[in-house]
Each structure stands twice: as C-alpha cells, then as structure tokens.
Amino acid sequence: MIPTSSADRPNAGRSGAGRSGAGRPDGDRSGEDGVGAVRFGEYGSGSAGVRPGAVAPGAAPARRPVRSGLVLALAAAAVLGTVSAAPAVSAEQGAGAGTVTAQARPPHTGHTYGTGTGHADGIGAAVGTGATEGTGGTSHPYGSDRAVLAGLNRHAHPLRATAPGDQRPAGDLAALARMTRDAEIIGFGEVTHGSKEVFDVRERLFRYLATRPGDAAVTTFALEQPWSTGVRLDTWVRTGEGDLRTIMREEFRSDYTSWRTEEFHRLFSWMREYNRTHDRQLRVMGNDIGDIGREQYARVLGWAERHRPALLPVLRERYAQLLALPAGRDARMKALTGLPPAQRRSLAADAQAAHRLLSGSGTGTGTGTGSKPGRVPARVVQEALVISQMATMYSLDGAELHRFRDDSMARNTVWWQRDTGERVLAAAHNGHLAYRSAWPHQYPVTQGAALRDLVGDDYVAIGTSVHSAGFLARPETGGDRREVFDTGAAHPGSNEHTLDRVRHRDFVIDLRGTTGDRATAAWLAAPRPTFLVPATYVPSVMREPQSLAEGYDVIVHLHRAEAATPFD
C-alpha cells in the first residue's frame, strides 16, 4: 500500500519552491514573496495567477519511487459520524476524477489483519470483527515490555503545553515542526471529534507553523467541512464579512455539528486577527462533499452569465433539481438522502454533465486580465467538480460511497495546495487521515491513503492518542444535540495504556525514527485495541485494533483530554 518510513522516500519533486532537504535545519529555508490570496467569487476581476512555487492546476508533480511499508487507518465516513449512506444505486463515477492524477499503489507487505464483517449500522457508525495479533500488549518478538518502554522513552519528545495561547518557549513545537517540515500537506487527526485538548494542541501547532518564516509557513487550515462552508469561513478570516458565530451556527450542523465549539471559534478569530496585520494571509478551505450551499451554484452560474452566457441555459437546467432542494443544511441533506434512487442518479448525471461542460471549455489558472478570453478559471471548474462530487456520492452506497468521499476529500485538498502553492494543515478524524482502514470491506480507502498516493511523502499523517478523554458527541438517538461522554481509562493491553507509561505526561513521537529499535518497532507495528471515537456515541466501535506504525508517521499522545466547549 503506502510507505510510512521517511527512509523509504527520496526528497525530490516538491511542488513548493525552496523546500529544504531532510538534513537541513528549519531556519535554513528560503523565503517566499507572500503574495495575498485570491478571494472566492472574484472570478471576473483582478489578477490571480499561480503563486510562486505552485504547480499549475492539472499538472502532475514529479513522482518519487515508493516502497511498500507498514500501513493502517481507522474507519472513515459513517464511522466518524459524517455523511450517512444512501440506498444502493449505481452511478457514473467519472465526475470525481478532477484534474489530480493518482499514482499506482505498491502492494502491501506489512501486517495482515483478520477478515472484518463491518456494516453500516444506520446511525453513522460501523462495527466489525477481526482477529488481530499482539492484542495483549505484553509480549514482543524482539524484547521485553521493559525494552519497548525504554525505546519509547528514547524517541518521545515532551509537549510542554497544549493551550494555543501558552507563552512558554515553543521548543517542543520546533521538534514537531521538524517532523513535518518536508510535507506540503500535514494531516492532524482527532481521536474524538469533541475533545478540547485535541483541538487545542492542533491549534497551537497551526499558530506556530503559520508564523514561520518563508516557505516553512503553513497558511491554510483545511477542515472536514463542505467546500462551500470553507468559502464562507475563508471570506470571514480574510475580510471580516459576516458574523462568525452565525456562520458557525448555520454551517456546523447536521453531520457537521462536532466543530460548533468555542475552541474552533477561537481558532478562526485568531486567524482573522493575524490577517489584519500581515500581508501573507491565512486561509480556510473545506475539503468535504457532504453538502453544497446555494451560493456555490450562484458563483458558477454568475461567472457563466458574465463571461460565457451561451453556457448559462444549459448550466441552469443541469442544476435545477439540486437548486430545488430546501435551503437549510439539515433539511437539504435529509431531502437529498430521501430521494428515490432514480432521482439521485439523475441529479448526479446532471451535475457531472455541468462539470464536463465547464472543464471541456478550457481552463486557465487566472481569473481575469491575465487569462485568455473565454477560458474558464480553474476555480470555477473546481467548484463545479465539488458539486458533481457531492451529487455522485449520494448516488452511491456502502463501501463505494465511503471510498468516493475520502478520495474526493484528498483530491480537493491536493487541488487547493497546488493552486495556492501554500502548505496545508488538514483537520479531520484520525480515521480519515490515517493510511489504512480498520474496516476495509466497508471503508476501503481513507483520505490519508489517497493523499499518499497522490503526493507521496508531501503528505505526513499525525494521529492523536489519549489515555482517557471527555468528549462531545451526539447520542445514539441522533439529532443535532450533543452530550458529554467519557472514554474511561485505557485498558491494559491497549496502545494507549503502554504509551501513557512513557515518562512524559504529553508527548510527540516520530514513528519513522523508531525503525532501528527492534523491540519498539515491533510493538508499534502490532495491532492492538485503540480508541476510535466517532461523532455519534457508539461504545461498540470505540476500541478497535490498530497498528500505530501502520497508521501514522507521527503520534501526539495526551494523558487526559476534557470535552470541548459547545456553543449553540
């Protein structure tokens, strides 16, 4: 499948300019000019070429040879409490391809999992059974439990704080930054969708990376939210247009309610304050496809009306059924999933045809004076593609729905990174951002696996781990209401139980650097029970067998996390 060891991956072929090699210190990087970002919706005016260091949209980056290594992921999509499966139907699938070309995956030669029997349970979760090795966590082929712990202690770097406003020296974050410095896309996962310290430590890292000099900076925060939600948030953090709490109340709903918290409000507010005084702007993008706001259709149709009026009648016809859905997110998603299969197939076919019409008309990287007359800006085509992705996903079922969704999220993130030429920190559940699914029959491909296929070691996966955590989640009865739950302490024999015996209360460990330590590497490779906490409280799926080394490049372990702070 996908390699995880940095030793397996050469450093050639970066899409960003001036990226340092693995042996160079962080401060040796060259700067970038800091050109401001193009605003969504300004397709017909201004000048917005590809930024310095960016690969033109649609161009494939140079590829590195990759060797198979240890890989893993948790479950995606329905397990994580986002996007319920639609009834089984067939659908044309070409709309998801976009302009990003994936490389072939090498065969997997790592550990083998037992056969699962995962199935959607109807409330956004999945259950599965599978025989696993090493679940006891006390016997190791290359040494004793003491040797494993000694190795973990050697490789662990302490985290001195989790709070993003902590004023202590950030040397601990410098170590984490070094672990990710060669990546254009950094996935920072959530072991739960509702724990304060998990959100906090990710925000602390983002703030640190956002203020790094030159091309070491990470300027985009990508979120497991619909593309149209990302546009609203991006507009707010750059311009202050609208009211943040109103935006979050309207957008963080239904399957996306998990992030309606004070912690996310603080993050976006900090980004807005930063942008007030800096030329190089921080950005927000949504890579998910569970919903499309009406303003996204308006941007596509508005561009056609101004620049290609001959396309407008056909585009309006193709989008008519989708625009007839209710205006509010909750009602719209419910109405869409409740449509008969034939109508969902029709919606998908129309959206795919609209995307083909625009992409076949010629695309340009500019949005105004620098592009040829009549050419369709790449961002218009991308917004049409996301509409097509959304409609296509709802025409699928089960494993194909989840495969399509995670693949689309990866492609959208890669498109954004190439279009802007800026580094991205992607936020989602651990199960999306890891490398291999624990439920391959129901969730065959994760976003993390797709990202590694698309960009090689330009992607680095960080997973979070907790010995215990309070968290916000929806009760099994469903709805938009959230309650506070708790994982309880990690069980003996679990990954977290051993990690919590490391001498640091909170720490980060680069799993790629442990390969020379045989006892530790063997322990990290073996699947054993690990917390997997979906957005809907389903205790039966909260402890699944996972191999940390096969799932992530880096682990951030926290002794204790508390529930995030909701607002309504």
Coordinates of C-alpha atoms in Angstrom, one line a residue:
M1 CA 0.0 0.0 0.0
I2 CA 1.6 3.2 1.2
P3 CA 5.1 3.8 2.7
T4 CA 5.4 5.4 6.1
S5 CA 9.2 5.5 6.7
S6 CA 10.9 8.6 5.6
A7 CA 13.9 6.5 4.7
D8 CA 11.9 4.9 2.0
R9 CA 11.1 8.2 0.3
P10 CA 13.6 10.4 -1.6
N11 CA 13.2 14.1 -1.3
A12 CA 12.9 15.1 -4.9
G13 CA 9.9 16.6 -6.7
R14 CA 8.5 19.1 -4.2
S15 CA 5.7 21.3 -5.5
G16 CA 6.7 24.2 -3.3
A17 CA 9.7 26.4 -4.1
G18 CA 12.8 26.5 -1.8
R19 CA 11.8 23.4 0.3
S20 CA 14.8 22.2 2.3
G21 CA 16.2 18.7 2.3
A22 CA 15.8 16.4 5.2
G23 CA 19.2 17.2 6.6
R24 CA 18.8 21.0 6.7
P25 CA 17.7 22.9 9.8
D26 CA 14.4 24.5 9.8
G27 CA 15.8 28.0 9.7
D28 CA 17.8 27.4 6.5
R29 CA 14.7 27.6 4.3
S30 CA 14.4 30.4 1.7
G31 CA 11.6 32.8 1.8
E32 CA 8.6 33.3 -0.4
D33 CA 7.1 36.6 -1.7
G34 CA 3.9 36.4 0.4
V35 CA 1.5 37.4 -2.3
G36 CA -2.0 37.7 -1.0
A37 CA -4.7 35.1 -1.8
V38 CA -7.4 35.5 -4.4
R39 CA -10.9 35.9 -3.0
F40 CA -13.5 33.4 -3.9
G41 CA -16.3 34.9 -6.0
E42 CA -14.0 37.3 -7.8
Y43 CA -13.8 35.2 -10.9
G44 CA -14.4 38.1 -13.3
S45 CA -11.9 40.6 -12.0
G46 CA -8.4 41.1 -10.7
S47 CA -5.3 39.1 -11.4
A48 CA -4.7 35.8 -9.8
G49 CA -2.1 33.6 -11.4
V50 CA -0.4 30.6 -9.8
R51 CA 1.6 31.6 -6.8
P52 CA 5.3 31.2 -6.7
G53 CA 6.2 27.6 -6.1
A54 CA 2.8 26.3 -7.1
V55 CA 2.2 23.6 -9.6
A56 CA -0.4 24.6 -12.2
P57 CA -3.8 23.0 -11.6
G58 CA -4.0 19.8 -13.5
A59 CA -0.2 19.3 -13.8
A60 CA 1.1 16.1 -12.1
P61 CA 4.0 16.7 -9.8
A62 CA 7.3 14.8 -10.1
R63 CA 6.9 11.4 -8.6
R64 CA 9.2 9.6 -6.2
P65 CA 9.7 5.9 -6.1
V66 CA 7.9 4.4 -3.2
R67 CA 8.3 1.1 -1.4
S68 CA 5.6 -0.6 0.5
G69 CA 5.9 -0.5 4.2
L70 CA 3.7 -0.7 7.3
V71 CA 0.3 1.0 6.8
L72 CA -3.0 1.3 8.7
A73 CA -6.0 3.6 9.2
L74 CA -9.2 3.6 11.2
A75 CA -12.7 3.8 9.8
A76 CA -13.9 6.7 7.7
A77 CA -17.1 8.4 6.7
A78 CA -20.1 6.8 8.6
V79 CA -17.9 5.5 11.4
L80 CA -16.8 9.1 12.0
G81 CA -20.4 10.4 12.2
T82 CA -20.4 12.3 8.9
V83 CA -22.5 11.5 5.8
S84 CA -25.0 8.7 6.1
A85 CA -25.1 6.1 3.3
A86 CA -27.9 6.4 0.7
P87 CA -29.8 3.4 -0.5
A88 CA -27.9 1.3 -3.0
V89 CA -27.9 2.6 -6.6
S90 CA -25.5 2.7 -9.5
A91 CA -24.0 5.9 -10.8
E92 CA -21.5 7.2 -13.3
Q93 CA -18.2 7.8 -11.4
G94 CA -16.1 9.9 -13.7
A95 CA -17.0 13.1 -12.0
G96 CA -14.7 12.6 -9.1
A97 CA -11.5 12.3 -11.1
G98 CA -11.0 16.1 -11.4
T99 CA -7.5 17.1 -12.6
V100 CA -5.4 15.3 -10.0
T101 CA -3.9 12.1 -11.2
A102 CA -3.1 9.4 -8.6
Q103 CA -0.1 7.1 -8.9
A104 CA -0.4 3.4 -8.7
R105 CA -0.2 1.9 -5.2
P106 CA 2.6 -0.6 -4.5
P107 CA 1.5 -3.9 -2.9
H108 CA 1.1 -4.0 0.9
T109 CA 3.7 -6.2 2.6
G110 CA 3.1 -5.3 6.2
H111 CA 1.0 -7.0 8.8
T112 CA -2.2 -8.7 7.8
Y113 CA -5.5 -8.1 9.6
G114 CA -8.2 -10.6 10.1
T115 CA -11.3 -10.6 8.0
G116 CA -13.8 -8.0 9.1
T117 CA -17.6 -8.0 9.0
G118 CA -18.1 -4.3 9.1
H119 CA -21.5 -2.9 8.2
A120 CA -23.3 0.4 8.4
D121 CA -25.5 0.4 11.4
G122 CA -27.8 3.2 10.3
I123 CA -26.6 5.9 12.7
G124 CA -23.2 6.8 11.3
A125 CA -21.2 4.0 12.8
A126 CA -19.8 0.7 11.8
V127 CA -18.9 -2.4 13.6
G128 CA -16.6 -5.2 12.6
T129 CA -14.8 -8.2 13.9
G130 CA -11.3 -9.3 13.1
A131 CA -8.6 -11.4 14.5
T132 CA -5.6 -9.4 15.4
E133 CA -2.1 -10.1 16.6
G134 CA -0.5 -8.8 19.7
T135 CA -3.6 -7.6 21.4
G136 CA -2.2 -8.5 24.8
G137 CA 0.5 -5.8 24.5
T138 CA 2.9 -7.6 26.9
S139 CA 4.9 -10.0 24.7
H140 CA 7.2 -8.8 21.9
P141 CA 9.3 -10.8 19.5
Y142 CA 12.5 -8.7 20.0
G143 CA 12.5 -7.9 23.6
S144 CA 10.6 -7.4 26.9
D145 CA 7.9 -4.9 27.8
R146 CA 10.7 -3.0 29.6
A147 CA 12.7 -2.8 26.3
V148 CA 9.7 -1.4 24.5
L149 CA 9.1 1.3 27.1
A150 CA 12.8 2.2 27.1
G151 CA 12.6 2.6 23.3
L152 CA 9.5 4.8 23.5
N153 CA 11.2 6.9 26.1
R154 CA 14.2 7.4 23.9
H155 CA 12.1 8.6 21.0
A156 CA 9.4 10.7 22.8
H157 CA 9.7 14.5 22.8
P158 CA 7.7 16.2 25.6
L159 CA 4.9 18.6 24.9
R160 CA 5.1 21.3 27.5
A161 CA 1.6 22.7 26.9
T162 CA -1.5 22.2 24.9
A163 CA -3.2 25.6 25.2
P164 CA -2.5 27.6 22.0
G165 CA -2.1 30.9 24.0
D166 CA 0.6 29.4 26.2
Q167 CA 3.6 31.8 26.3
R168 CA 6.3 29.4 27.3
P169 CA 9.1 28.8 24.8
A170 CA 7.9 26.6 21.9
G171 CA 10.9 24.3 21.6
D172 CA 8.6 21.4 21.9
L173 CA 6.7 22.6 18.8
A174 CA 10.0 23.0 16.9
A175 CA 10.6 19.3 17.3
L176 CA 7.1 18.6 15.9
A177 CA 7.7 21.1 13.1
R178 CA 10.9 19.3 12.1
M179 CA 8.9 16.0 11.8
T180 CA 6.6 17.7 9.2
R181 CA 8.9 20.1 7.5
D182 CA 9.2 18.3 4.2
A183 CA 5.4 17.9 3.8
E184 CA 3.2 20.2 1.7
I185 CA 0.1 18.7 3.4
I186 CA 0.1 17.8 7.1
G187 CA -2.9 15.7 8.4
F188 CA -3.6 16.3 12.1
G189 CA -6.2 13.8 13.2
E190 CA -8.7 13.9 16.0
V191 CA -9.1 10.7 18.2
T192 CA -12.5 12.2 19.1
H193 CA -14.5 14.9 17.3
G194 CA -15.1 16.7 20.6
S195 CA -12.1 16.9 23.0
K196 CA -10.7 20.3 24.0
E197 CA -7.0 19.4 24.3
V198 CA -7.0 17.6 21.0
F199 CA -8.4 20.8 19.3
D200 CA -6.0 22.9 21.4
V201 CA -2.7 21.2 20.6
R202 CA -3.6 21.2 16.9
E203 CA -4.3 25.0 17.0
R204 CA -1.1 25.5 18.9
L205 CA 0.8 23.8 16.2
F206 CA -1.0 25.7 13.4
R207 CA -0.3 29.0 15.0
Y208 CA 3.4 28.1 15.3
L209 CA 3.6 26.9 11.7
A210 CA 1.6 29.8 10.4
T211 CA 4.1 32.3 11.8
R212 CA 7.2 30.5 10.5
P213 CA 9.4 32.4 8.0
G214 CA 9.2 32.0 4.2
D215 CA 8.1 28.7 2.8
A216 CA 8.3 27.0 6.1
A217 CA 4.9 28.6 7.0
V218 CA 1.6 26.6 6.8
T219 CA -1.0 29.1 5.8
T220 CA -4.2 27.0 5.0
F221 CA -6.3 25.3 7.6
A222 CA -8.3 22.6 5.8
L223 CA -11.3 21.2 7.6
E224 CA -13.6 18.2 7.3
Q225 CA -16.4 20.5 6.2
P226 CA -18.2 21.1 2.8
W227 CA -16.3 23.2 0.3
S228 CA -19.0 25.9 0.5
T229 CA -18.6 26.2 4.3
G230 CA -14.9 26.7 3.7
V231 CA -15.5 29.5 1.4
R232 CA -17.7 31.3 4.0
L233 CA -15.1 30.8 6.7
D234 CA -12.2 31.8 4.4
T235 CA -14.0 35.0 3.4
W236 CA -14.5 35.9 7.1
V237 CA -10.9 35.3 8.2
R238 CA -9.7 37.5 5.3
T239 CA -12.3 40.2 5.3
G240 CA -14.4 40.0 8.4
E241 CA -17.5 39.8 6.2
G242 CA -20.5 38.4 8.2
D243 CA -20.7 37.2 11.8
L244 CA -18.5 34.3 12.8
R245 CA -20.9 32.7 15.3
T246 CA -23.8 33.0 12.8
I247 CA -21.7 31.3 10.1
M248 CA -20.7 28.5 12.5
R249 CA -24.3 28.0 13.7
E250 CA -25.5 27.8 10.1
E251 CA -22.7 25.7 8.7
F252 CA -21.7 23.4 11.6
R253 CA -25.0 21.5 11.6
S254 CA -26.3 18.0 11.0
D255 CA -23.4 15.6 10.4
Y256 CA -21.0 18.6 10.8
T257 CA -22.1 19.7 14.3
S258 CA -19.0 18.5 16.0
W259 CA -17.0 21.6 15.4
R260 CA -19.5 24.1 16.8
T261 CA -17.3 24.8 19.8
E262 CA -15.6 27.7 21.4
E263 CA -12.2 26.2 20.5
F264 CA -12.9 26.5 16.8
H265 CA -14.4 30.0 17.3
R266 CA -11.1 30.9 19.0
L267 CA -9.0 29.5 16.1
F268 CA -10.9 31.3 13.4
S269 CA -10.8 34.5 15.5
W270 CA -7.1 34.3 15.8
M271 CA -6.7 33.8 12.1
R272 CA -8.8 36.9 11.5
E273 CA -6.7 39.0 13.8
Y274 CA -3.5 37.7 12.2
N275 CA -4.7 38.6 8.8
R276 CA -5.4 42.2 9.9
T277 CA -1.7 42.9 10.3
H278 CA 0.0 40.6 7.8
D279 CA 0.3 40.6 4.0
R280 CA 0.6 36.9 3.8
Q281 CA -3.0 35.8 4.5
L282 CA -4.1 32.7 6.4
R283 CA -6.8 30.7 4.6
V284 CA -9.6 28.2 5.4
M285 CA -10.8 25.5 3.0
G286 CA -13.4 22.8 3.3
N287 CA -12.5 19.6 1.5
D288 CA -15.6 17.6 2.2
I289 CA -18.6 16.9 -0.1
G290 CA -21.5 16.2 2.2
D291 CA -23.4 19.3 1.3
I292 CA -23.3 22.3 -1.1
G293 CA -24.5 25.8 -0.2
R294 CA -26.6 27.6 -2.7
E295 CA -24.0 30.4 -3.0
Q296 CA -21.7 27.9 -4.7
Y297 CA -24.1 27.4 -7.5
A298 CA -24.5 31.2 -7.7
R299 CA -20.7 31.6 -8.2
V300 CA -20.6 29.2 -11.0
L301 CA -23.7 30.5 -12.7
G302 CA -22.7 34.1 -12.1
W303 CA -19.4 33.6 -13.8
A304 CA -21.1 32.0 -16.8
E305 CA -23.6 34.9 -17.0
R306 CA -20.8 37.4 -17.1
H307 CA -18.3 35.6 -19.3
R308 CA -19.9 32.7 -21.2
P309 CA -23.6 33.5 -21.4
A310 CA -24.0 30.7 -24.0
L311 CA -23.4 28.2 -21.3
L312 CA -25.8 29.6 -18.8
P313 CA -29.1 28.0 -20.0
V314 CA -27.6 24.5 -20.0
L315 CA -26.0 25.0 -16.6
R316 CA -29.2 26.3 -15.1
E317 CA -31.0 23.2 -16.5
R318 CA -28.4 20.8 -15.1
Y319 CA -28.5 22.4 -11.6
A320 CA -32.3 22.8 -11.5
Q321 CA -33.1 19.7 -9.4
L322 CA -30.3 20.4 -7.0
L323 CA -31.4 24.0 -6.5
A324 CA -34.9 22.8 -5.9
L325 CA -33.8 21.2 -2.6
P326 CA -34.5 23.1 0.6
A327 CA -32.3 26.0 1.6
G328 CA -31.2 24.9 5.1
R329 CA -28.5 22.4 5.6
D330 CA -30.4 20.0 7.8
A331 CA -33.5 20.0 5.5
R332 CA -31.4 19.8 2.4
M333 CA -29.4 16.8 3.4
K334 CA -32.4 15.0 4.7
A335 CA -34.3 15.7 1.5
L336 CA -31.4 14.6 -0.7
T337 CA -30.9 11.3 1.1
G338 CA -34.7 10.7 1.0
L339 CA -35.0 10.9 -2.8
P340 CA -35.7 7.8 -4.9
P341 CA -32.6 6.1 -6.3
A342 CA -33.5 7.0 -9.9
Q343 CA -33.8 10.7 -9.0
R344 CA -30.4 10.7 -7.2
R345 CA -28.9 9.1 -10.3
S346 CA -30.4 11.9 -12.4
L347 CA -29.0 14.6 -10.1
A348 CA -25.6 13.0 -10.3
A349 CA -25.7 12.7 -14.1
D350 CA -26.7 16.4 -14.4
A351 CA -24.0 17.6 -12.1
Q352 CA -21.4 15.5 -13.9
A353 CA -22.6 16.9 -17.2
A354 CA -22.3 20.5 -15.9
H355 CA -18.7 19.9 -14.7
R356 CA -17.8 18.3 -18.1
L357 CA -19.3 21.3 -19.9
L358 CA -17.1 23.7 -18.0
S359 CA -13.9 21.6 -17.9
G360 CA -14.3 20.9 -21.6
S361 CA -14.5 24.6 -22.4
G362 CA -10.8 25.2 -21.5
T363 CA -9.4 26.2 -18.1
G364 CA -7.0 28.8 -17.1
T365 CA -5.1 29.5 -13.8
G366 CA -6.1 33.2 -13.8
T367 CA -9.4 34.8 -13.1
G368 CA -9.3 38.0 -15.0
T369 CA -6.9 40.1 -17.1
G370 CA -4.2 37.5 -17.2
S371 CA -6.3 34.8 -18.7
K372 CA -7.4 34.3 -22.3
P373 CA -10.9 35.5 -23.2
G374 CA -13.4 32.8 -22.8
R375 CA -11.3 30.4 -20.7
V376 CA -13.0 29.1 -17.6
P377 CA -11.0 29.8 -14.5
A378 CA -9.7 26.7 -12.7
R379 CA -11.6 27.7 -9.6
V380 CA -14.9 27.8 -11.4
V381 CA -14.2 24.3 -12.7
Q382 CA -13.2 23.1 -9.3
E383 CA -16.4 24.4 -7.7
A384 CA -18.4 22.6 -10.4
L385 CA -16.4 19.5 -9.7
V386 CA -17.3 19.6 -6.0
I387 CA -21.0 20.0 -6.9
S388 CA -20.6 16.9 -9.1
Q389 CA -18.7 15.0 -6.3
M390 CA -21.5 15.7 -3.8
A391 CA -24.3 14.6 -6.2
T392 CA -22.3 11.5 -7.2
M393 CA -21.6 10.5 -3.6
Y394 CA -25.3 10.5 -2.8
S395 CA -25.9 8.2 -5.7
L396 CA -23.6 5.5 -4.2
D397 CA -23.9 3.2 -1.2
G398 CA -21.8 1.5 1.4
A399 CA -18.2 0.9 0.6
E400 CA -18.2 2.8 -2.7
L401 CA -19.8 5.8 -1.1
H402 CA -17.1 5.9 1.5
R403 CA -14.3 5.2 -1.0
F404 CA -15.6 8.0 -3.2
R405 CA -15.9 10.5 -0.3
D406 CA -12.5 10.1 1.1
D407 CA -10.8 10.0 -2.3
S408 CA -12.7 13.3 -3.2
M409 CA -11.6 14.9 0.1
A410 CA -8.0 14.1 -0.7
R411 CA -8.2 15.4 -4.3
N412 CA -9.8 18.6 -3.2
T413 CA -7.0 19.2 -0.7
V414 CA -4.3 18.5 -3.2
W415 CA -6.0 20.8 -5.8
W416 CA -6.0 23.6 -3.2
Q417 CA -2.4 23.1 -2.3
R418 CA -1.3 23.1 -5.9
D419 CA -3.5 26.1 -6.8
T420 CA -2.2 28.2 -4.0
G421 CA 1.3 26.9 -3.7
E422 CA 1.0 27.1 0.1
R423 CA 1.4 24.4 2.8
V424 CA -1.8 23.0 4.3
L425 CA -2.7 21.6 7.7
A426 CA -5.7 19.3 7.2
A427 CA -8.0 18.6 10.2
A428 CA -10.2 15.6 10.3
H429 CA -10.9 12.5 12.4
N430 CA -7.9 10.1 12.8
G431 CA -9.8 7.6 10.7
H432 CA -9.8 9.9 7.7
L433 CA -6.2 11.0 7.8
A434 CA -4.5 7.6 8.6
Y435 CA -3.2 5.3 5.9
R436 CA -5.4 2.2 6.0
S437 CA -8.9 1.4 7.2
A438 CA -9.6 -0.9 10.0
W439 CA -12.8 -1.9 8.2
P440 CA -11.6 -2.5 4.6
H441 CA -14.9 -4.1 3.5
Q442 CA -17.0 -1.1 4.3
Y443 CA -14.3 1.7 4.3
P444 CA -11.8 0.5 1.7
V445 CA -9.7 3.7 1.2
T446 CA -9.0 6.5 3.6
Q447 CA -8.3 10.1 2.8
G448 CA -4.8 9.6 4.2
A449 CA -4.1 6.7 1.8
A450 CA -5.4 8.7 -1.1
L451 CA -3.2 11.7 -0.2
R452 CA -0.2 9.4 0.0
D453 CA -1.0 8.0 -3.4
L454 CA -1.4 11.5 -4.9
V455 CA 1.5 13.3 -3.4
G456 CA 3.9 10.7 -1.9
D457 CA 5.8 12.0 1.1
D458 CA 4.5 15.5 0.6
Y459 CA 1.8 14.2 2.9
V460 CA 2.5 13.4 6.6
A461 CA -0.1 11.9 8.9
I462 CA -0.2 12.9 12.6
G463 CA -2.6 10.8 14.8
T464 CA -3.7 11.8 18.3
S465 CA -3.9 9.4 21.2
V466 CA -5.4 9.7 24.7
H467 CA -5.2 7.7 27.8
S468 CA -8.6 9.0 28.6
A469 CA -10.9 11.7 27.3
G470 CA -14.1 13.5 27.8
F471 CA -15.7 14.4 24.5
L472 CA -18.8 15.9 22.9
A473 CA -20.8 13.6 20.8
R474 CA -24.4 13.1 19.6
P475 CA -26.4 10.4 21.4
E476 CA -27.4 7.3 19.5
T477 CA -30.9 8.8 19.3
G478 CA -29.5 11.2 16.7
G479 CA -30.4 14.8 16.1
D480 CA -28.2 17.9 16.4
R481 CA -28.0 17.7 20.2
R482 CA -24.6 16.9 21.8
E483 CA -23.8 15.5 25.2
V484 CA -20.6 15.0 27.2
F485 CA -19.3 11.4 27.3
D486 CA -16.1 9.9 28.6
T487 CA -13.8 7.1 27.3
G488 CA -12.7 6.0 30.7
A489 CA -9.1 4.9 31.2
A490 CA -7.3 3.0 28.5
H491 CA -7.4 -0.8 29.1
P492 CA -4.3 -2.8 29.8
G493 CA -3.0 -4.3 26.6
S494 CA -4.2 -1.2 24.5
N495 CA -1.8 1.1 22.7
E496 CA -2.7 4.0 25.0
H497 CA -2.1 2.1 28.2
T498 CA 1.5 1.5 27.2
L499 CA 2.0 5.0 25.7
D500 CA 0.8 6.5 28.9
R501 CA 3.7 4.8 30.8
V502 CA 6.2 7.0 28.9
R503 CA 7.9 9.4 31.3
H504 CA 6.3 12.5 29.7
R505 CA 2.7 13.3 30.5
D506 CA 2.1 14.6 27.0
F507 CA 4.5 13.9 24.2
V508 CA 5.1 13.5 20.4
I509 CA 6.9 10.7 18.8
D510 CA 8.1 10.3 15.2
L511 CA 7.3 6.7 14.4
R512 CA 9.5 6.7 11.3
G513 CA 12.5 7.2 13.6
T514 CA 11.9 4.0 15.6
T515 CA 12.7 1.5 12.8
G516 CA 16.2 0.9 14.1
D517 CA 14.9 0.0 17.6
R518 CA 13.7 -3.6 17.0
A519 CA 11.6 -4.0 20.2
T520 CA 9.8 -0.7 19.9
A521 CA 9.3 -1.0 16.1
A522 CA 7.7 -4.5 16.6
W523 CA 5.4 -3.2 19.3
L524 CA 4.3 -0.2 17.2
A525 CA 3.7 -2.5 14.3
A526 CA 1.3 -4.9 16.0
P527 CA -2.4 -4.2 16.0
R528 CA -4.0 -3.8 19.5
P529 CA -7.1 -2.1 20.9
T530 CA -7.0 1.7 20.4
F531 CA -9.6 4.4 21.0
L532 CA -11.7 5.2 17.9
V533 CA -14.4 7.7 19.0
P534 CA -17.0 8.7 16.4
A535 CA -19.2 11.8 16.3
T536 CA -22.1 9.7 17.4
Y537 CA -21.7 7.9 20.8
V538 CA -21.4 4.2 19.9
P539 CA -19.4 2.4 22.6
S540 CA -19.1 -0.8 20.4
V541 CA -16.7 1.0 18.0
M542 CA -14.6 3.0 20.5
R543 CA -11.9 0.4 20.8
E544 CA -10.7 -1.1 17.6
P545 CA -7.4 -3.0 16.8
Q546 CA -4.9 -0.7 15.2
S547 CA -1.2 -0.7 14.4
L548 CA 0.2 2.8 15.2
A549 CA 3.2 2.3 12.9
E550 CA 1.0 1.3 10.0
G551 CA -1.4 4.2 10.6
Y552 CA 0.7 7.3 11.1
D553 CA 4.0 9.0 10.7
V554 CA 3.7 10.8 14.0
I555 CA 1.7 10.3 17.2
V556 CA 0.8 13.0 19.6
H557 CA -0.2 11.4 22.9
L558 CA -2.1 13.2 25.6
H559 CA -2.6 11.8 29.1
R560 CA -6.0 13.4 29.5
A561 CA -8.4 15.5 27.4
E562 CA -11.6 17.1 28.5
A563 CA -14.8 17.7 26.5
A564 CA -14.7 20.7 24.2
T565 CA -16.9 23.7 25.0
P566 CA -20.0 23.9 22.8
F567 CA -22.0 26.9 21.8
D568 CA -25.5 26.9 20.4

